[in-house]
PDB file of C-alpha atoms and ligand atoms in Angstrom:
ATOM      1  CA  MET A 234      -0.139  -0.068  -0.311  1.00  0.00           C
ATOM      2  CA  THR A 235       1.292   3.759  -0.858  1.00  0.00           C
ATOM      3  CA  LYS A 236       1.800   5.716   2.324  1.00  0.00           C
ATOM      4  CA  ILE A 237       1.021   9.165   2.066  1.00  0.00           C
ATOM      5  CA  ILE A 238       2.809  11.642   4.234  1.00  0.00           C
ATOM      6  CA  ALA A 239       2.259  15.217   4.456  1.00  0.00           C
ATOM      7  CA  ILE A 240       5.304  17.241   5.538  1.00  0.00           C
ATOM      8  CA  ALA A 241       3.910  20.390   7.834  1.00  0.00           C
ATOM      9  CA  ASN A 242       4.687  23.365   9.776  1.00  0.00           C
ATOM     10  CA  GLN A 243       3.107  26.635   9.486  1.00  0.00           C
ATOM     11  CA  LYS A 244       6.338  28.296   9.826  1.00  0.00           C
ATOM     12  CA  GLY A 245       8.476  29.187   6.949  1.00  0.00           C
ATOM     13  CA  GLY A 246      11.987  28.492   6.613  1.00  0.00           C
ATOM     14  CA  VAL A 247      12.169  25.396   9.013  1.00  0.00           C
ATOM     15  CA  GLY A 248      13.153  22.743   6.388  1.00  0.00           C
ATOM     16  CA  LYS A 249      10.114  21.588   5.182  1.00  0.00           C
ATOM     17  CA  THR A 250      10.746  21.606   1.553  1.00  0.00           C
ATOM     18  CA  THR A 251      14.286  20.760   2.356  1.00  0.00           C
ATOM     19  CA  THR A 252      13.129  17.650   4.298  1.00  0.00           C
ATOM     20  CA  ALA A 253      10.780  16.635   1.471  1.00  0.00           C
ATOM     21  CA  ILE A 254      13.322  16.995  -1.553  1.00  0.00           C
ATOM     22  CA  ASN A 255      16.062  15.231   0.504  1.00  0.00           C
ATOM     23  CA  LEU A 256      14.344  12.425   2.291  1.00  0.00           C
ATOM     24  CA  ALA A 257      12.286  11.263  -0.788  1.00  0.00           C
ATOM     25  CA  ALA A 258      15.540  11.362  -2.799  1.00  0.00           C
ATOM     26  CA  CYS A 259      17.330   9.265  -0.246  1.00  0.00           C
ATOM     27  CA  LEU A 260      14.513   6.835  -0.237  1.00  0.00           C
ATOM     28  CA  GLY A 261      14.547   6.606  -3.928  1.00  0.00           C
ATOM     29  CA  ILE A 262      18.145   5.901  -4.066  1.00  0.00           C
ATOM     30  CA  LEU A 263      17.288   3.206  -1.489  1.00  0.00           C
ATOM     31  CA  GLU A 264      15.010   2.046  -4.236  1.00  0.00           C
ATOM     32  CA  LYS A 265      11.883   3.022  -3.018  1.00  0.00           C
ATOM     33  CA  LYS A 266       9.047   4.551  -5.349  1.00  0.00           C
ATOM     34  CA  ILE A 267       8.626   7.836  -4.490  1.00  0.00           C
ATOM     35  CA  LEU A 268       6.049  10.648  -5.546  1.00  0.00           C
ATOM     36  CA  LEU A 269       6.946  14.096  -4.222  1.00  0.00           C
ATOM     37  CA  VAL A 270       3.904  16.184  -4.129  1.00  0.00           C
ATOM     38  CA  ASP A 271       4.673  20.005  -4.503  1.00  0.00           C
ATOM     39  CA  PHE A 272       1.837  21.568  -2.872  1.00  0.00           C
ATOM     40  CA  ASP A 273       3.649  25.241  -2.109  1.00  0.00           C
ATOM     41  CA  PRO A 274       3.066  27.674  -4.976  1.00  0.00           C
ATOM     42  CA  GLN A 275       6.560  28.936  -4.594  1.00  0.00           C
ATOM     43  CA  ALA A 276       7.351  25.751  -6.058  1.00  0.00           C
ATOM     44  CA  ASN A 277      10.982  25.185  -4.686  1.00  0.00           C
ATOM     45  CA  GLY A 278      10.205  21.463  -4.397  1.00  0.00           C
ATOM     46  CA  SER A 279       9.645  21.288  -7.908  1.00  0.00           C
ATOM     47  CA  SER A 280      12.871  23.191  -9.014  1.00  0.00           C
ATOM     48  CA  GLY A 281      14.996  21.568  -6.301  1.00  0.00           C
ATOM     49  CA  VAL A 282      14.346  18.194  -7.748  1.00  0.00           C
ATOM     50  CA  GLY A 283      15.450  19.562 -11.457  1.00  0.00           C
ATOM     51  CA  VAL A 284      11.721  20.687 -12.867  1.00  0.00           C
ATOM     52  CA  ASP A 285      11.916  24.266 -14.817  1.00  0.00           C
ATOM     53  CA  GLU A 286       8.813  25.807 -13.717  1.00  0.00           C
ATOM     54  CA  LYS A 287       8.910  28.182 -16.850  1.00  0.00           C
ATOM     55  CA  ALA A 288       8.671  24.805 -19.035  1.00  0.00           C
ATOM     56  CA  ILE A 289       5.640  23.020 -17.332  1.00  0.00           C
ATOM     57  CA  GLU A 290       2.354  23.004 -19.078  1.00  0.00           C
ATOM     58  CA  HIS A 291       0.333  21.835 -16.037  1.00  0.00           C
ATOM     59  CA  SER A 292       0.519  21.426 -12.429  1.00  0.00           C
ATOM     60  CA  VAL A 293      -1.036  20.203  -9.125  1.00  0.00           C
ATOM     61  CA  TYR A 294      -2.994  23.424  -9.504  1.00  0.00           C
ATOM     62  CA  ASP A 295      -4.551  22.288 -12.525  1.00  0.00           C
ATOM     63  CA  CYS A 296      -5.444  18.910 -10.620  1.00  0.00           C
ATOM     64  CA  ILE A 297      -7.319  20.165  -7.599  1.00  0.00           C
ATOM     65  CA  ILE A 298      -9.188  23.076  -9.510  1.00  0.00           C
ATOM     66  CA  ASN A 299      -9.637  21.633 -13.075  1.00  0.00           C
ATOM     67  CA  GLY A 300      -9.851  18.256 -12.460  1.00  0.00           C
ATOM     68  CA  THR A 301      -6.713  17.465 -14.853  1.00  0.00           C
ATOM     69  CA  ASP A 302      -5.455  14.066 -14.502  1.00  0.00           C
ATOM     70  CA  PRO A 303      -2.804  13.884 -12.143  1.00  0.00           C
ATOM     71  CA  ASN A 304      -1.098  10.829 -14.491  1.00  0.00           C
ATOM     72  CA  LYS A 305      -0.634  13.496 -17.372  1.00  0.00           C
ATOM     73  CA  VAL A 306       1.093  15.903 -14.747  1.00  0.00           C
ATOM     74  CA  ILE A 307       3.363  13.663 -12.942  1.00  0.00           C
ATOM     75  CA  LEU A 308       7.172  14.273 -14.264  1.00  0.00           C
ATOM     76  CA  THR A 309       9.948  12.025 -13.827  1.00  0.00           C
ATOM     77  CA  THR A 310      13.260  13.183 -12.590  1.00  0.00           C
ATOM     78  CA  GLU A 311      16.910  12.589 -12.907  1.00  0.00           C
ATOM     79  CA  CYS A 312      17.005  11.372  -9.377  1.00  0.00           C
ATOM     80  CA  PRO A 313      16.402   7.522  -9.283  1.00  0.00           C
ATOM     81  CA  ASN A 314      12.941   6.140  -8.493  1.00  0.00           C
ATOM     82  CA  LEU A 315      11.554   9.849  -7.684  1.00  0.00           C
ATOM     83  CA  ASP A 316       8.702  11.346  -9.714  1.00  0.00           C
ATOM     84  CA  VAL A 317       7.157  14.543  -9.065  1.00  0.00           C
ATOM     85  CA  LEU A 318       3.886  16.517  -9.249  1.00  0.00           C
ATOM     86  CA  PRO A 319       4.987  19.825 -10.049  1.00  0.00           C
ATOM     87  CA  SER A 320       3.310  22.959  -8.348  1.00  0.00           C
ATOM     88  CA  HIS A 321       3.046  26.572  -9.951  1.00  0.00           C
ATOM     89  CA  ILE A 322       2.678  29.994  -8.445  1.00  0.00           C
ATOM     90  CA  ASP A 323      -1.281  29.977  -9.723  1.00  0.00           C
ATOM     91  CA  LEU A 324      -1.699  27.791  -6.527  1.00  0.00           C
ATOM     92  CA  VAL A 325      -1.859  31.016  -4.683  1.00  0.00           C
ATOM     93  CA  GLY A 326      -5.370  31.612  -5.669  1.00  0.00           C
ATOM     94  CA  ALA A 327      -6.347  28.018  -4.771  1.00  0.00           C
ATOM     95  CA  GLU A 328      -7.366  28.562  -1.459  1.00  0.00           C
ATOM     96  CA  LEU A 329      -9.889  31.243  -2.879  1.00  0.00           C
ATOM     97  CA  GLU A 330     -10.986  29.205  -5.541  1.00  0.00           C
ATOM     98  CA  LEU A 331     -11.707  26.287  -3.493  1.00  0.00           C
ATOM     99  CA  ALA A 332     -13.788  28.081  -0.806  1.00  0.00           C
ATOM    100  CA  ASN A 333     -17.196  27.430  -2.362  1.00  0.00           C
ATOM    101  CA  VAL A 334     -16.606  24.107  -3.755  1.00  0.00           C
ATOM    102  CA  ASP A 335     -18.030  21.140  -2.698  1.00  0.00           C
ATOM    103  CA  ASN A 336     -15.774  18.772  -0.470  1.00  0.00           C
ATOM    104  CA  ARG A 337     -13.276  21.428  -0.831  1.00  0.00           C
ATOM    105  CA  GLU A 338     -10.928  19.788   1.819  1.00  0.00           C
ATOM    106  CA  PHE A 339     -10.751  16.535  -0.414  1.00  0.00           C
ATOM    107  CA  GLN A 340      -9.752  17.834  -3.532  1.00  0.00           C
ATOM    108  CA  LEU A 341      -5.960  16.851  -3.079  1.00  0.00           C
ATOM    109  CA  LYS A 342      -7.229  13.481  -1.756  1.00  0.00           C
ATOM    110  CA  GLU A 343      -9.245  12.788  -4.905  1.00  0.00           C
ATOM    111  CA  CYS A 344      -6.442  13.642  -7.078  1.00  0.00           C
ATOM    112  CA  LEU A 345      -4.256  11.452  -5.471  1.00  0.00           C
ATOM    113  CA  ALA A 346      -6.760   8.425  -5.917  1.00  0.00           C
ATOM    114  CA  LYS A 347      -6.525   8.750  -9.570  1.00  0.00           C
ATOM    115  CA  ILE A 348      -2.842   8.104  -9.583  1.00  0.00           C
ATOM    116  CA  THR A 349      -2.183   4.769 -11.280  1.00  0.00           C
ATOM    117  CA  LYS A 350       1.287   4.067 -11.087  1.00  0.00           C
ATOM    118  CA  VAL A 351       2.289   2.436  -7.603  1.00  0.00           C
ATOM    119  CA  TYR A 352       4.395   4.304  -5.436  1.00  0.00           C
ATOM    120  CA  ASP A 353       5.534   3.194  -2.010  1.00  0.00           C
ATOM    121  CA  TYR A 354       5.713   6.611  -0.375  1.00  0.00           C
ATOM    122  CA  ILE A 355       4.093   9.959  -1.236  1.00  0.00           C
ATOM    123  CA  PHE A 356       5.312  12.806   0.300  1.00  0.00           C
ATOM    124  CA  ILE A 357       3.267  16.137   0.287  1.00  0.00           C
ATOM    125  CA  ASP A 358       5.447  19.583   0.653  1.00  0.00           C
ATOM    126  CA  CYS A 359       3.048  21.707   2.439  1.00  0.00           C
ATOM    127  CA  LEU A 360       3.126  25.554   2.429  1.00  0.00           C
ATOM    128  CA  PRO A 361       3.626  27.675   5.435  1.00  0.00           C
ATOM    129  CA  SER A 362       0.072  28.246   6.769  1.00  0.00           C
ATOM    130  CA  LEU A 363      -2.831  26.182   8.091  1.00  0.00           C
ATOM    131  CA  GLY A 364      -5.096  27.203   5.515  1.00  0.00           C
ATOM    132  CA  LEU A 365      -7.254  25.124   3.240  1.00  0.00           C
ATOM    133  CA  LEU A 366      -4.628  23.797   1.048  1.00  0.00           C
ATOM    134  CA  THR A 367      -2.773  22.400   4.437  1.00  0.00           C
ATOM    135  CA  VAL A 368      -5.855  20.955   5.548  1.00  0.00           C
ATOM    136  CA  ASN A 369      -6.107  19.152   1.905  1.00  0.00           C
ATOM    137  CA  ALA A 370      -2.729  17.980   2.415  1.00  0.00           C
ATOM    138  CA  LEU A 371      -3.338  16.596   5.965  1.00  0.00           C
ATOM    139  CA  THR A 372      -6.790  15.075   4.807  1.00  0.00           C
ATOM    140  CA  ALA A 373      -5.331  13.254   1.842  1.00  0.00           C
ATOM    141  CA  ALA A 374      -2.112  11.994   4.252  1.00  0.00           C
ATOM    142  CA  HIS A 375      -1.789   8.857   6.336  1.00  0.00           C
ATOM    143  CA  SER A 376       0.418  10.880   8.671  1.00  0.00           C
ATOM    144  CA  VAL A 377       2.271  13.841   9.238  1.00  0.00           C
ATOM    145  CA  LEU A 378       6.237  14.704   9.572  1.00  0.00           C
ATOM    146  CA  ILE A 379       6.902  17.877  11.112  1.00  0.00           C
ATOM    147  CA  PRO A 380      10.387  19.706  10.699  1.00  0.00           C
ATOM    148  CA  ILE A 381      11.348  22.091  13.510  1.00  0.00           C
ATOM    149  CA  GLN A 382      14.135  24.198  13.336  1.00  0.00           C
ATOM    150  CA  CYS A 383      16.874  24.188  16.277  1.00  0.00           C
ATOM    151  CA  GLU A 384      15.897  27.708  17.300  1.00  0.00           C
ATOM    152  CA  ILE A 385      14.443  29.392  19.809  1.00  0.00           C
ATOM    153  CA  TYR A 386      10.610  30.102  19.576  1.00  0.00           C
ATOM    154  CA  SER A 387      10.533  26.829  17.252  1.00  0.00           C
ATOM    155  CA  LEU A 388       8.257  25.105  19.379  1.00  0.00           C
ATOM    156  CA  GLU A 389       5.781  28.124  19.691  1.00  0.00           C
ATOM    157  CA  GLY A 390       3.679  27.167  16.741  1.00  0.00           C
ATOM    158  CA  LEU A 391       3.731  23.243  17.528  1.00  0.00           C
ATOM    159  CA  SER A 392       0.430  23.864  19.724  1.00  0.00           C
ATOM    160  CA  LYS A 393      -1.329  25.522  16.986  1.00  0.00           C
ATOM    161  CA  LEU A 394      -0.365  23.051  14.497  1.00  0.00           C
ATOM    162  CA  LYS A 395      -1.398  19.863  16.576  1.00  0.00           C
ATOM    163  CA  ASN A 396      -4.732  21.965  16.977  1.00  0.00           C
ATOM    164  CA  THR A 397      -5.348  22.015  13.415  1.00  0.00           C
ATOM    165  CA  LEU A 398      -4.388  18.216  13.502  1.00  0.00           C
ATOM    166  CA  ARG A 399      -7.106  17.496  16.044  1.00  0.00           C
ATOM    167  CA  GLN A 400      -9.867  19.362  13.979  1.00  0.00           C
ATOM    168  CA  VAL A 401      -8.585  17.237  10.683  1.00  0.00           C
ATOM    169  CA  GLN A 402      -8.789  14.160  13.188  1.00  0.00           C
ATOM    170  CA  LYS A 403     -12.202  15.109  14.129  1.00  0.00           C
ATOM    171  CA  GLY A 404     -13.862  15.731  11.167  1.00  0.00           C
ATOM    172  CA  LEU A 405     -11.945  14.767   8.090  1.00  0.00           C
ATOM    173  CA  ASN A 406      -9.405  12.104   8.626  1.00  0.00           C
ATOM    174  CA  LEU A 407      -9.774  10.065  11.331  1.00  0.00           C
ATOM    175  CA  ASN A 408      -6.787   7.969  11.008  1.00  0.00           C
ATOM    176  CA  LEU A 409      -4.325  10.767  10.681  1.00  0.00           C
ATOM    177  CA  LYS A 410      -1.067  10.179  12.474  1.00  0.00           C
ATOM    178  CA  ILE A 411       2.185  12.003  13.529  1.00  0.00           C
ATOM    179  CA  GLU A 412       4.900  10.338  11.753  1.00  0.00           C
ATOM    180  CA  GLY A 413       7.455  12.251  13.734  1.00  0.00           C
ATOM    181  CA  ILE A 414       9.395  15.284  14.548  1.00  0.00           C
ATOM    182  CA  ILE A 415      12.613  16.010  12.757  1.00  0.00           C
ATOM    183  CA  LEU A 416      15.227  18.475  14.294  1.00  0.00           C
ATOM    184  CA  SER A 417      16.843  20.674  11.491  1.00  0.00           C
ATOM    185  CA  MET A 418      19.121  23.068  10.931  1.00  0.00           C
ATOM    186  CA  TYR A 419      21.171  22.101  14.182  1.00  0.00           C
ATOM    187  CA  ASP A 420      24.334  24.171  14.643  1.00  0.00           C
ATOM    188  CA  LYS A 421      26.687  22.567  17.031  1.00  0.00           C
ATOM    189  CA  ARG A 422      28.284  25.693  17.671  1.00  0.00           C
ATOM    190  CA  LEU A 423      25.346  27.250  19.306  1.00  0.00           C
ATOM    191  CA  ARG A 424      24.304  26.306  22.811  1.00  0.00           C
ATOM    192  CA  LEU A 425      20.616  27.421  22.020  1.00  0.00           C
ATOM    193  CA  GLY A 426      20.527  24.420  19.421  1.00  0.00           C
ATOM    194  CA  LYS A 427      21.303  21.607  21.966  1.00  0.00           C
ATOM    195  CA  MET A 428      18.917  23.282  24.754  1.00  0.00           C
ATOM    196  CA  VAL A 429      16.307  22.984  21.654  1.00  0.00           C
ATOM    197  CA  VAL A 430      17.097  19.542  21.145  1.00  0.00           C
ATOM    198  CA  GLU A 431      16.815  18.778  24.472  1.00  0.00           C
ATOM    199  CA  GLU A 432      13.494  20.562  25.183  1.00  0.00           C
ATOM    200  CA  VAL A 433      11.980  18.786  22.252  1.00  0.00           C
ATOM    201  CA  ARG A 434      13.142  15.347  23.463  1.00  0.00           C
ATOM    202  CA  GLY A 435      12.239  15.945  26.761  1.00  0.00           C
ATOM    203  CA  HIS A 436       8.822  17.314  26.424  1.00  0.00           C
ATOM    204  CA  SER A 437       6.950  16.050  23.280  1.00  0.00           C
ATOM    205  CA  LYS A 438       5.168  12.900  23.672  1.00  0.00           C
ATOM    206  CA  ASP A 439       5.242  12.369  19.559  1.00  0.00           C
ATOM    207  CA  TYR A 440       8.145  10.476  18.328  1.00  0.00           C
ATOM    208  CA  VAL A 441      11.332  12.427  17.414  1.00  0.00           C
ATOM    209  CA  PHE A 442      13.504  10.971  14.978  1.00  0.00           C
ATOM    210  CA  GLU A 443      16.994  10.223  16.052  1.00  0.00           C
ATOM    211  CA  THR A 444      18.907  11.752  13.464  1.00  0.00           C
ATOM    212  CA  ILE A 445      19.375  15.490  13.246  1.00  0.00           C
ATOM    213  CA  ILE A 446      19.676  17.488  10.164  1.00  0.00           C
ATOM    214  CA  HIS A 447      22.575  19.551  10.891  1.00  0.00           C
ATOM    215  CA  ARG A 448      22.951  23.221   9.269  1.00  0.00           C
ATOM    216  CA  ASN A 449      25.178  22.307   6.398  1.00  0.00           C
ATOM    217  CA  SER A 450      26.413  24.486   3.358  1.00  0.00           C
ATOM    218  CA  LYS A 451      25.763  21.785   0.826  1.00  0.00           C
ATOM    219  CA  ILE A 452      22.228  21.522   1.762  1.00  0.00           C
ATOM    220  CA  GLY A 453      21.847  25.186   1.298  1.00  0.00           C
ATOM    221  CA  GLU A 454      23.669  25.067  -2.178  1.00  0.00           C
ATOM    222  CA  ALA A 455      22.161  21.861  -3.722  1.00  0.00           C
ATOM    223  CA  PRO A 456      18.877  24.066  -4.887  1.00  0.00           C
ATOM    224  CA  SER A 457      20.653  26.404  -6.829  1.00  0.00           C
ATOM    225  CA  MET A 458      21.841  23.522  -8.767  1.00  0.00           C
ATOM    226  CA  ARG A 459      18.227  21.887  -8.754  1.00  0.00           C
ATOM    227  CA  VAL A 460      19.409  18.691  -7.036  1.00  0.00           C
ATOM    228  CA  PRO A 461      19.099  17.095  -4.131  1.00  0.00           C
ATOM    229  CA  VAL A 462      22.173  17.074  -1.971  1.00  0.00           C
ATOM    230  CA  SER A 463      22.835  13.462  -2.377  1.00  0.00           C
ATOM    231  CA  MET A 464      23.420  14.250  -5.944  1.00  0.00           C
ATOM    232  CA  TYR A 465      25.294  17.419  -4.997  1.00  0.00           C
ATOM    233  CA  ASP A 466      27.884  16.076  -2.703  1.00  0.00           C
ATOM    234  CA  VAL A 467      26.993  12.645  -1.539  1.00  0.00           C
ATOM    235  CA  ALA A 468      29.683  12.680   0.965  1.00  0.00           C
ATOM    236  CA  SER A 469      28.778  15.680   2.721  1.00  0.00           C
ATOM    237  CA  LYS A 470      27.588  15.715   6.262  1.00  0.00           C
ATOM    238  CA  GLY A 471      24.085  16.840   4.659  1.00  0.00           C
ATOM    239  CA  SER A 472      23.971  13.869   2.186  1.00  0.00           C
ATOM    240  CA  ILE A 473      24.760  11.574   5.322  1.00  0.00           C
ATOM    241  CA  ASN A 474      22.289  13.104   7.568  1.00  0.00           C
ATOM    242  CA  PHE A 475      19.533  12.766   5.034  1.00  0.00           C
ATOM    243  CA  PHE A 476      20.532   8.792   4.285  1.00  0.00           C
ATOM    244  CA  ASN A 477      20.659   8.485   7.831  1.00  0.00           C
ATOM    245  CA  LEU A 478      16.972   9.712   8.219  1.00  0.00           C
ATOM    246  CA  ALA A 479      15.980   7.951   5.259  1.00  0.00           C
ATOM    247  CA  GLN A 480      17.027   4.692   6.815  1.00  0.00           C
ATOM    248  CA  GLU A 481      15.433   5.255  10.152  1.00  0.00           C
ATOM    249  CA  PHE A 482      12.039   6.231   8.453  1.00  0.00           C
ATOM    250  CA  LEU A 483      12.227   2.660   6.811  1.00  0.00           C
ATOM    251  CA  LYS A 484      13.005   0.869   9.962  1.00  0.00           C
ATOM    252  CA  LEU A 485       9.703   2.526  11.473  1.00  0.00           C
ATOM    253  CA  ASN A 486       7.873   1.945   8.540  1.00  0.00           C
ATOM    254  CA  GLU A 487       9.145  -1.474   7.110  1.00  0.00           C
ATOM    255  CA  PRO A 488      10.403  -2.891  10.535  1.00  0.00           C
ATOM    256  CA  VAL A 489       9.590  -6.680   9.131  1.00  0.00           C
ATOM    257  CA  ASN A 490      12.179  -6.630   6.258  1.00  0.00           C
ATOM    258  CA  LYS A 491      14.709  -4.581   8.234  1.00  0.00           C
ATOM    259  CA  THR A 492      16.615  -2.768   5.847  1.00  0.00           C
ATOM    260  CA  GLU A 493      20.643  -3.346   6.374  1.00  0.00           C
ATOM    261  CA  GLU A 494      21.921  -1.037   8.741  1.00  0.00           C
ATOM    262  CA  THR A 495      24.305   1.318   6.947  1.00  0.00           C
ATOM    263  CA  LYS A 496      24.537   4.137   9.344  1.00  0.00           C
ATOM    264  CA  VAL A 497      27.242   6.407   9.035  1.00  0.00           C
ATOM    265  CA  ALA A 498      28.614   8.627  11.855  1.00  0.00           C
TER     266      ALA A 498
HETATM  267  P1  LIG B 778      10.662  25.479   4.359  1.00  0.00           P
HETATM  268  O1  LIG B 778      10.096  24.597   3.220  1.00  0.00           O
HETATM  269  O2  LIG B 778      10.216  25.122   5.752  1.00  0.00           O
HETATM  270  O3  LIG B 778      10.037  27.180   3.895  1.00  0.00           O
HETATM  271  P2  LIG B 778      13.030  25.405   3.419  1.00  0.00           P
HETATM  272  O4  LIG B 778      13.685  23.954   3.226  1.00  0.00           O
HETATM  273  O5  LIG B 778      13.066  26.043   2.038  1.00  0.00           O
HETATM  274  O6  LIG B 778      11.929  25.663   4.685  1.00  0.00           O
HETATM  275  O7  LIG B 778      14.618  26.125   4.140  1.00  0.00           O
HETATM  276  C1  LIG B 778      14.742  27.314   4.126  1.00  0.00           C
HETATM  277  C2  LIG B 778      16.167  27.676   3.843  1.00  0.00           C
HETATM  278  O8  LIG B 778      17.059  27.287   4.575  1.00  0.00           O
HETATM  279  C3  LIG B 778      16.275  27.253   2.448  1.00  0.00           C
HETATM  280  O9  LIG B 778      17.185  28.183   1.962  1.00  0.00           O
HETATM  281  C4  LIG B 778      17.326  26.020   2.561  1.00  0.00           C
HETATM  282  O10 LIG B 778      17.889  25.761   1.681  1.00  0.00           O
HETATM  283  C5  LIG B 778      17.965  26.281   3.649  1.00  0.00           C
HETATM  284  N1  LIG B 778      17.997  24.836   4.805  1.00  0.00           N
HETATM  285  C6  LIG B 778      17.308  24.342   4.858  1.00  0.00           C
HETATM  286  N2  LIG B 778      17.774  23.185   5.899  1.00  0.00           N
HETATM  287  C7  LIG B 778      19.228  23.394   5.956  1.00  0.00           C
HETATM  288  C8  LIG B 778      20.288  23.044   6.606  1.00  0.00           C
HETATM  289  N3  LIG B 778      20.085  21.651   7.241  1.00  0.00           N
HETATM  290  N4  LIG B 778      21.357  23.413   6.147  1.00  0.00           N
HETATM  291  C9  LIG B 778      21.506  24.683   5.567  1.00  0.00           C
HETATM  292  N5  LIG B 778      20.637  25.246   4.990  1.00  0.00           N
HETATM  293  C10 LIG B 778      19.483  24.636   5.080  1.00  0.00           C
HETATM  294 MG1  LIG B 779       8.839  25.138   1.537  1.00  0.00          MG
END
């Protein structure tokens, strides 16, 4: 069965898109069939896996607003086993356009249900808001993955996000689970980063991934080359962090056929 995972946090710049691109790419390299749904009008997820936004004819916007067949919109990428349902700046208007549509919260779910290619995992890169588009992503998903930046105030938005999750669980998606929290942009030189890690680990009842994503210049540079960090500099700390995250993710999701442990220090 395909597992659908929304990557959400209403704060911008916490590492949602970076996690979506790089976790998806690493799982693809580990031979899982992956679809990345770029659900942010900024389309950084699409360009980050090599899509030229100016050259695309249709996007996820057309799928949810005009009922366009997603099978005709999905693109293959240069990354092994990774396809993308690209986004477009048009998606900015979608929240308003959806406001009066019947079943407005279910438009992405209905779109994903039409996909005929079989994927192991579908990741939805959400925009930084808790509006109708994010609600569509949470309604379509089996679980939500929450990146948190290792900085002060980073926990502030968490209770708001959890409120939204509870509302979605009540009315729209009874089975929505929290996949886990990912600590991102960790800087070992900053005491504050260590404090945030301890605070999240100490107080959160949710699963907090053991793997921490460090702040790493290669992670920041890779999007300008339109590739995941694993294809930009495979030996970099950032690339190793995301391979370890992918291994941990697989261990949690596929405990029966435990993948060989290849953790690198
Ligand atoms: P979001 O999708 O939550 O808005 P992004 O993933 O786009 O956040 O990250 C914001 C910016 O920080 C981007 O320019 C990205 O390249 C950079 N960035 C994210 N994670 C890291 C990291 N671990 N190390 C260095 N730069 C990072
Ligand atoms: Mg983003």
